[in-house]
CSV table of N, CA and C in Angstrom, one decimal:
chain,number,residue,atom,x,y,z
A,1,UNK,N,-207.9,56.1,-39.4
A,1,UNK,CA,-208.8,57.1,-39.4
A,1,UNK,C,-210.1,56.5,-38.8
A,2,UNK,N,-210.6,57.4,-37.8
A,2,UNK,CA,-211.7,56.9,-37.1
A,2,UNK,C,-213.1,57.4,-37.8
A,3,UNK,N,-214.0,56.5,-38.2
A,3,UNK,CA,-215.2,56.8,-39.0
A,3,UNK,C,-216.4,56.1,-38.4
A,4,UNK,N,-216.9,56.5,-37.4
A,4,UNK,CA,-218.1,55.7,-36.8
A,4,UNK,C,-219.2,55.3,-37.8
A,5,UNK,N,-219.6,54.1,-37.7
A,5,UNK,CA,-220.7,53.7,-38.7
A,5,UNK,C,-222.0,54.2,-38.5
A,6,UNK,N,-222.3,54.8,-37.3
A,6,UNK,CA,-223.6,55.2,-37.2
A,6,UNK,C,-223.9,56.7,-37.6
A,7,UNK,N,-222.9,57.3,-38.1
A,7,UNK,CA,-223.0,58.7,-38.6
A,7,UNK,C,-223.3,58.9,-40.0
A,8,UNK,N,-223.5,60.0,-40.5
A,8,UNK,CA,-223.7,60.4,-41.8
A,8,UNK,C,-222.6,61.4,-42.1
A,9,UNK,N,-222.1,61.5,-43.4
A,9,UNK,CA,-221.0,62.3,-43.7
A,9,UNK,C,-221.1,63.1,-44.9
A,10,UNK,N,-220.2,64.3,-45.2
A,10,UNK,CA,-220.5,65.2,-46.3
A,10,UNK,C,-219.0,65.0,-47.0
A,11,UNK,N,-219.1,65.5,-48.0
A,11,UNK,CA,-217.8,65.7,-48.9
A,11,UNK,C,-216.8,66.6,-48.2
A,12,UNK,N,-217.4,67.6,-47.5
A,12,UNK,CA,-216.6,68.6,-46.8
A,12,UNK,C,-216.2,68.2,-45.5
A,13,UNK,N,-216.3,67.0,-44.9
A,13,UNK,CA,-215.8,66.3,-43.9
A,13,UNK,C,-216.5,66.9,-42.5
A,14,UNK,N,-218.0,67.1,-42.7
A,14,UNK,CA,-218.7,67.1,-41.6
A,14,UNK,C,-219.3,66.0,-41.4
A,15,UNK,N,-219.8,65.7,-40.0
A,15,UNK,CA,-220.5,64.4,-39.7
A,15,UNK,C,-221.8,65.0,-39.1
A,16,UNK,N,-222.9,63.9,-39.1
A,16,UNK,CA,-224.2,64.2,-38.5
A,16,UNK,C,-224.6,63.0,-37.7
A,17,UNK,N,-225.1,63.0,-36.5
A,17,UNK,CA,-225.6,62.0,-35.7
A,17,UNK,C,-227.2,62.6,-35.5
A,18,UNK,N,-227.9,61.7,-35.9
A,18,UNK,CA,-229.4,62.2,-35.8
A,18,UNK,C,-230.0,61.0,-34.5
A,19,UNK,N,-230.9,61.8,-33.9
A,19,UNK,CA,-231.7,61.0,-32.9
A,19,UNK,C,-233.0,62.0,-32.7
A,20,UNK,N,-234.3,61.3,-32.9
A,20,UNK,CA,-235.3,61.8,-32.7
A,20,UNK,C,-235.5,63.2,-33.4
A,21,UNK,N,-235.2,63.3,-34.8
A,21,UNK,CA,-235.2,64.4,-35.6
A,21,UNK,C,-234.3,65.5,-35.1
A,22,UNK,N,-233.1,65.3,-34.1
A,22,UNK,CA,-232.4,66.3,-33.8
A,22,UNK,C,-231.0,65.7,-34.3
A,23,UNK,N,-230.2,66.8,-35.1
A,23,UNK,CA,-228.9,66.4,-35.7
A,23,UNK,C,-228.2,67.1,-34.9
A,24,UNK,N,-226.9,66.3,-34.5
A,24,UNK,CA,-225.8,66.8,-34.0
A,24,UNK,C,-224.7,66.7,-35.0
A,25,UNK,N,-224.0,67.9,-35.1
A,25,UNK,CA,-223.1,68.3,-36.2
A,25,UNK,C,-221.7,68.6,-35.7
A,26,UNK,N,-220.6,67.9,-36.4
A,26,UNK,CA,-219.4,68.2,-36.2
A,26,UNK,C,-218.3,67.9,-37.1
A,27,UNK,N,-217.0,68.2,-37.1
A,27,UNK,CA,-216.2,68.0,-38.2
A,27,UNK,C,-215.3,66.4,-37.9
A,28,UNK,N,-215.0,65.8,-38.9
A,28,UNK,CA,-214.6,64.5,-38.8
A,28,UNK,C,-213.1,64.4,-38.2
A,29,UNK,N,-212.7,63.1,-37.9
A,29,UNK,CA,-211.4,62.9,-37.4
A,29,UNK,C,-210.4,63.3,-38.4
A,30,UNK,N,-210.7,62.9,-39.8
A,30,UNK,CA,-209.9,63.2,-40.9
A,30,UNK,C,-209.6,64.8,-40.9
A,31,UNK,N,-210.9,65.7,-40.7
A,31,UNK,CA,-210.7,67.1,-40.9
A,31,UNK,C,-209.8,67.6,-39.8
A,32,UNK,N,-210.0,67.1,-38.5
A,32,UNK,CA,-209.1,67.7,-37.5
A,32,UNK,C,-207.6,67.3,-37.7
A,33,UNK,N,-207.4,66.1,-38.2
A,33,UNK,CA,-206.1,65.7,-38.5
A,33,UNK,C,-205.4,66.7,-39.5
A,34,UNK,N,-206.2,66.9,-40.5
A,34,UNK,CA,-205.6,67.8,-41.6
A,34,UNK,C,-205.4,69.2,-41.1
A,35,UNK,N,-206.4,69.7,-40.2
A,35,UNK,CA,-206.2,70.9,-39.7
A,35,UNK,C,-205.0,71.1,-38.8
A,36,UNK,N,-204.7,70.1,-38.0
A,36,UNK,CA,-203.6,69.9,-37.1
A,36,UNK,C,-204.2,70.8,-35.7
A,37,UNK,N,-203.2,71.3,-35.0
A,37,UNK,CA,-203.7,71.8,-33.8
A,37,UNK,C,-204.6,73.0,-33.7
A,38,UNK,N,-205.9,72.7,-33.4
A,38,UNK,CA,-207.2,73.6,-33.5
A,38,UNK,C,-206.9,74.6,-32.2
A,39,UNK,N,-207.0,75.9,-32.6
A,39,UNK,CA,-206.6,77.1,-31.5
A,39,UNK,C,-207.8,77.8,-31.4
A,40,UNK,N,-208.9,77.8,-32.2
A,40,UNK,CA,-210.0,78.8,-32.0
A,40,UNK,C,-211.3,78.2,-32.8
A,41,UNK,N,-212.3,78.1,-32.2
A,41,UNK,CA,-213.6,77.7,-32.8
A,41,UNK,C,-214.6,78.7,-32.8
A,42,UNK,N,-215.2,79.4,-33.7
A,42,UNK,CA,-216.2,80.2,-33.7
A,42,UNK,C,-217.6,79.7,-34.2
A,43,UNK,N,-218.5,79.6,-33.7
A,43,UNK,CA,-219.9,79.2,-34.0
A,43,UNK,C,-220.5,80.4,-34.6
A,44,UNK,N,-220.7,80.5,-35.8
A,44,UNK,CA,-221.4,82.0,-36.5
A,44,UNK,C,-222.9,81.7,-36.4
A,45,UNK,N,-223.5,80.9,-36.0
A,45,UNK,CA,-225.0,80.5,-35.9
A,45,UNK,C,-225.3,80.8,-34.5
A,46,UNK,N,-226.6,81.2,-34.3
A,46,UNK,CA,-227.1,81.4,-32.9
A,46,UNK,C,-228.3,80.4,-32.5
A,47,UNK,N,-228.6,80.1,-31.3
A,47,UNK,CA,-229.8,79.5,-31.1
A,47,UNK,C,-231.1,80.2,-31.6
A,48,UNK,N,-232.0,79.3,-32.4
A,48,UNK,CA,-233.1,79.8,-33.1
A,48,UNK,C,-232.9,80.2,-34.5
A,49,UNK,N,-231.6,80.5,-34.9
A,49,UNK,CA,-231.4,80.6,-36.4
A,49,UNK,C,-231.9,79.3,-37.3
A,50,UNK,N,-232.4,79.8,-38.5
A,50,UNK,CA,-232.6,78.7,-39.4
A,50,UNK,C,-231.5,78.6,-40.4
A,51,UNK,N,-231.0,77.7,-40.6
A,51,UNK,CA,-229.9,77.5,-41.5
A,51,UNK,C,-230.3,76.4,-42.6
A,52,UNK,N,-229.8,76.7,-43.7
A,52,UNK,CA,-230.1,75.6,-44.9
A,52,UNK,C,-228.7,74.9,-45.0
A,53,UNK,N,-229.0,73.7,-45.8
A,53,UNK,CA,-227.9,72.8,-45.9
A,53,UNK,C,-226.9,73.7,-46.8
A,54,UNK,N,-225.7,73.5,-46.6
A,54,UNK,CA,-224.7,74.4,-47.2
A,54,UNK,C,-224.3,75.6,-46.6
A,55,UNK,N,-225.1,76.1,-45.8
A,55,UNK,CA,-224.7,77.4,-45.4
A,55,UNK,C,-223.5,77.3,-44.1
A,56,UNK,N,-222.6,78.2,-43.9
A,56,UNK,CA,-221.6,78.2,-42.9
A,56,UNK,C,-222.3,78.3,-41.6
A,57,UNK,N,-221.8,77.4,-40.6
A,57,UNK,CA,-222.4,77.3,-39.3
A,57,UNK,C,-221.2,77.8,-38.2
A,58,UNK,N,-219.9,77.4,-38.7
A,58,UNK,CA,-219.0,77.6,-37.8
A,58,UNK,C,-217.6,77.7,-38.7
A,59,UNK,N,-216.7,78.2,-38.1
A,59,UNK,CA,-215.2,78.5,-38.4
A,59,UNK,C,-214.4,77.8,-37.4
A,60,UNK,N,-213.4,77.0,-37.8
A,60,UNK,CA,-212.4,76.2,-36.9
A,60,UNK,C,-211.1,76.7,-37.5
A,61,UNK,N,-210.3,77.4,-36.5
A,61,UNK,CA,-208.9,77.8,-37.0
A,61,UNK,C,-207.9,76.9,-36.3
A,62,UNK,N,-206.9,76.7,-37.0
A,62,UNK,CA,-205.7,75.9,-36.4
A,62,UNK,C,-204.4,76.7,-36.7
A,63,UNK,N,-203.4,76.1,-36.1
A,63,UNK,CA,-202.1,76.6,-36.4
A,63,UNK,C,-201.7,76.8,-38.0
A,64,UNK,N,-202.3,75.9,-38.7
A,64,UNK,CA,-202.1,75.9,-40.1
A,64,UNK,C,-203.0,76.5,-41.1
A,65,UNK,N,-204.4,76.6,-40.7
A,65,UNK,CA,-205.4,77.1,-41.5
A,65,UNK,C,-206.7,77.4,-40.9
A,66,UNK,N,-207.7,78.0,-41.5
A,66,UNK,CA,-209.2,78.3,-41.0
A,66,UNK,C,-209.9,77.3,-42.0
A,67,UNK,N,-210.9,76.8,-41.4
A,67,UNK,CA,-211.7,76.1,-42.5
A,67,UNK,C,-213.3,76.4,-42.0
A,68,UNK,N,-214.1,76.6,-42.8
A,68,UNK,CA,-215.6,76.7,-42.6
A,68,UNK,C,-216.1,75.5,-42.6
A,69,UNK,N,-217.2,75.4,-41.7
A,69,UNK,CA,-217.8,74.2,-41.4
A,69,UNK,C,-219.3,74.6,-41.8
A,70,UNK,N,-219.8,73.7,-42.7
A,70,UNK,CA,-221.1,73.8,-43.6
A,70,UNK,C,-222.2,73.1,-43.0
A,71,UNK,N,-223.4,73.5,-43.0
A,71,UNK,CA,-224.5,72.7,-42.4
A,71,UNK,C,-224.6,71.6,-43.6
A,72,UNK,N,-224.5,70.4,-42.9
A,72,UNK,CA,-224.9,69.1,-43.9
A,72,UNK,C,-226.5,68.9,-44.2
A,73,UNK,N,-227.2,69.6,-43.2
A,73,UNK,CA,-228.7,69.5,-43.2
A,73,UNK,C,-229.2,70.7,-42.9
A,74,UNK,N,-230.5,71.1,-43.3
A,74,UNK,CA,-231.2,72.5,-42.9
A,74,UNK,C,-231.9,72.1,-41.7
A,75,UNK,N,-231.9,73.1,-40.8
A,75,UNK,CA,-232.8,73.2,-39.7
A,75,UNK,C,-232.5,74.3,-38.8
A,76,UNK,N,-233.3,74.1,-37.7
A,76,UNK,CA,-233.2,75.2,-36.6
A,76,UNK,C,-232.4,75.1,-35.6
A,77,UNK,N,-231.3,75.9,-35.3
A,77,UNK,CA,-230.3,75.6,-34.3
A,77,UNK,C,-230.9,75.7,-32.7
A,78,UNK,N,-230.7,74.5,-32.2
A,78,UNK,CA,-231.4,74.4,-31.0
A,78,UNK,C,-230.3,74.6,-29.9
A,79,UNK,N,-228.9,74.5,-30.1
A,79,UNK,CA,-227.9,74.3,-29.0
A,79,UNK,C,-226.6,74.7,-29.7
A,80,UNK,N,-225.7,75.4,-29.3
A,80,UNK,CA,-224.4,75.5,-29.8
A,80,UNK,C,-223.4,75.1,-28.7
A,81,UNK,N,-222.3,74.6,-29.0
A,81,UNK,CA,-221.4,74.0,-28.1
A,81,UNK,C,-220.4,75.3,-27.7
A,82,UNK,N,-220.8,75.9,-26.7
A,82,UNK,CA,-220.0,77.0,-26.0
A,82,UNK,C,-218.7,76.8,-25.4
A,83,UNK,N,-218.6,75.4,-24.9
A,83,UNK,CA,-217.4,74.9,-24.2
A,83,UNK,C,-216.2,74.9,-25.2
A,84,UNK,N,-216.4,74.9,-26.5
A,84,UNK,CA,-215.2,75.0,-27.4
A,84,UNK,C,-214.7,76.2,-27.5
A,85,UNK,N,-215.4,77.3,-27.1
A,85,UNK,CA,-214.8,78.7,-27.2
A,85,UNK,C,-213.6,78.7,-26.1
A,86,UNK,N,-213.6,78.0,-25.1
A,86,UNK,CA,-212.5,78.0,-24.0
A,86,UNK,C,-211.8,76.6,-24.1
A,87,UNK,N,-212.1,75.7,-24.8
A,87,UNK,CA,-211.3,74.6,-25.1
A,87,UNK,C,-211.4,74.0,-26.6
A,88,UNK,N,-210.9,74.9,-27.3
A,88,UNK,CA,-210.8,74.4,-29.0
A,88,UNK,C,-210.0,73.1,-29.2
A,89,UNK,N,-209.2,72.9,-28.3
A,89,UNK,CA,-208.3,71.5,-28.4
A,89,UNK,C,-209.2,70.3,-28.5
A,90,UNK,N,-210.4,70.5,-28.0
A,90,UNK,CA,-211.3,69.3,-27.8
A,90,UNK,C,-211.6,68.7,-29.3
A,91,UNK,N,-211.6,69.6,-30.4
A,91,UNK,CA,-211.8,69.1,-31.7
A,91,UNK,C,-210.8,68.2,-32.1
A,92,UNK,N,-209.5,68.4,-31.5
A,92,UNK,CA,-208.7,67.5,-31.9
A,92,UNK,C,-208.8,66.2,-31.0
A,93,UNK,N,-209.2,66.4,-29.8
A,93,UNK,CA,-209.1,65.3,-29.0
A,93,UNK,C,-210.3,64.3,-28.9
A,94,UNK,N,-211.7,64.8,-29.3
A,94,UNK,CA,-212.8,64.0,-29.3
A,94,UNK,C,-213.7,64.7,-30.4
A,95,UNK,N,-213.4,64.3,-31.6
A,95,UNK,CA,-214.1,65.2,-32.7
A,95,UNK,C,-215.4,64.4,-32.8
A,96,UNK,N,-215.7,63.4,-32.5
A,96,UNK,CA,-217.0,62.7,-32.7
A,96,UNK,C,-217.8,62.7,-31.2
A,97,UNK,N,-217.3,63.3,-30.2
A,97,UNK,CA,-217.9,63.3,-29.0
A,97,UNK,C,-218.0,64.6,-28.4
A,98,UNK,N,-217.3,65.2,-27.4
A,98,UNK,CA,-217.4,66.4,-26.9
A,98,UNK,C,-217.2,67.6,-27.9
A,99,UNK,N,-216.5,67.5,-29.1
A,99,UNK,CA,-216.3,68.5,-30.0
A,99,UNK,C,-217.6,68.7,-30.9
A,100,UNK,N,-218.7,68.2,-30.6
A,100,UNK,CA,-219.8,68.6,-31.6
A,100,UNK,C,-219.9,70.1,-31.6
A,101,UNK,N,-220.4,70.6,-32.7
A,101,UNK,CA,-220.4,72.1,-33.0
A,101,UNK,C,-221.8,72.8,-32.8
A,102,UNK,N,-222.9,72.1,-33.4
A,102,UNK,CA,-224.3,72.6,-33.3
A,102,UNK,C,-225.3,71.4,-33.0
A,103,UNK,N,-226.4,71.5,-32.5
A,103,UNK,CA,-227.5,70.7,-32.5
A,103,UNK,C,-228.6,71.5,-33.2
A,104,UNK,N,-229.2,70.7,-34.2
A,104,UNK,CA,-230.4,71.4,-34.8
A,104,UNK,C,-231.5,70.5,-35.1
A,105,UNK,N,-232.8,71.1,-35.0
A,105,UNK,CA,-234.1,70.5,-35.2
A,105,UNK,C,-234.1,70.2,-36.8
A,106,UNK,N,-234.1,69.0,-37.5
A,106,UNK,CA,-234.1,68.9,-38.9
A,106,UNK,C,-235.5,69.6,-39.5
A,107,UNK,N,-235.3,70.1,-40.5
A,107,UNK,CA,-236.5,70.8,-41.3
A,107,UNK,C,-236.8,69.9,-42.5
A,108,UNK,N,-235.7,69.0,-42.8
A,108,UNK,CA,-236.1,68.1,-44.1
A,108,UNK,C,-235.3,66.9,-43.9
A,109,UNK,N,-235.8,66.0,-43.3
A,109,UNK,CA,-235.1,64.6,-43.0
A,109,UNK,C,-234.7,64.0,-44.4
A,110,UNK,N,-235.3,64.2,-45.5
A,110,UNK,CA,-234.9,63.7,-46.7
A,110,UNK,C,-233.4,64.1,-47.2
A,111,UNK,N,-232.8,65.4,-46.6
A,111,UNK,CA,-231.6,65.5,-47.1
A,111,UNK,C,-230.6,64.6,-46.5
A,112,UNK,N,-230.9,63.7,-45.6
A,112,UNK,CA,-230.0,62.9,-44.9
A,112,UNK,C,-229.7,61.8,-46.0
A,113,UNK,N,-230.6,61.6,-46.8
A,113,UNK,CA,-230.5,60.6,-47.8
A,113,UNK,C,-229.4,60.9,-48.9
A,114,UNK,N,-229.0,62.2,-48.8
A,114,UNK,CA,-228.0,62.7,-49.8
A,114,UNK,C,-226.5,62.4,-49.1
A,115,UNK,N,-226.5,62.3,-47.9
A,115,UNK,CA,-225.3,62.2,-47.3
A,115,UNK,C,-224.6,60.8,-47.3
A,116,UNK,N,-223.3,60.8,-47.2
A,116,UNK,CA,-222.6,59.3,-47.3
A,116,UNK,C,-222.6,58.6,-46.1
A,117,UNK,N,-222.8,57.3,-46.1
A,117,UNK,CA,-222.6,56.4,-44.8
A,117,UNK,C,-221.0,56.3,-44.6
A,118,UNK,N,-220.6,55.6,-43.5
A,118,UNK,CA,-219.1,55.6,-43.2
A,118,UNK,C,-218.5,54.8,-44.3
A,119,UNK,N,-218.8,53.9,-44.8
A,119,UNK,CA,-217.9,53.0,-45.9
A,119,UNK,C,-217.8,54.1,-47.1
A,120,UNK,N,-218.9,54.7,-47.6
A,120,UNK,CA,-218.8,55.6,-48.6
A,120,UNK,C,-217.8,57.0,-48.2
A,121,UNK,N,-217.7,57.3,-47.2
A,121,UNK,CA,-217.0,58.4,-46.6
A,121,UNK,C,-215.3,57.9,-46.8
A,122,UNK,N,-215.3,56.6,-46.2
A,122,UNK,CA,-213.8,56.1,-46.1
A,122,UNK,C,-213.2,55.9,-47.5
A,123,UNK,N,-214.1,55.3,-48.4
A,123,UNK,CA,-213.9,55.3,-50.0
A,123,UNK,C,-213.3,56.6,-50.6
A,124,UNK,N,-214.2,57.7,-50.2
A,124,UNK,CA,-213.7,59.0,-50.6
A,124,UNK,C,-212.4,59.3,-50.2
A,125,UNK,N,-212.2,59.2,-48.9
A,125,UNK,CA,-211.0,59.8,-48.3
A,125,UNK,C,-209.7,59.0,-48.8
A,126,UNK,N,-209.9,57.7,-49.0
A,126,UNK,CA,-208.9,56.8,-49.5
A,126,UNK,C,-208.4,57.3,-50.9
A,127,UNK,N,-209.4,57.9,-51.7
A,127,UNK,CA,-209.1,58.3,-53.0
A,127,UNK,C,-208.5,59.7,-53.2
A,128,UNK,N,-208.2,60.4,-51.9
A,128,UNK,CA,-207.6,61.6,-51.7
A,128,UNK,C,-206.0,61.6,-52.0
């Protein structure tokens, strides 16, 4: 299981990469593996929307299931990954790179302290 050390993680298998108060959000390698072949990605937020930590920002559907993706942090949506509409399989191929879902401007950077580092996330997944 691929778990980059420079990211933060949630118990719901989302990841966050922060650069200059901008958070890029996606789902983890573990999540895409559990979903199997992703066939549809719907970003349910729009640029300019303000979402709170825990709100749904996307739905990822696979041949096995559909999964809501929750905001790991609060912020204003700056960009959505529109390429996933035409290429949902990118979620399986590159979950930590090209398959990012949304980019947000953080409204409360303190929320990052509540997220897990890579080791804590690995420990949680091993306990499943």
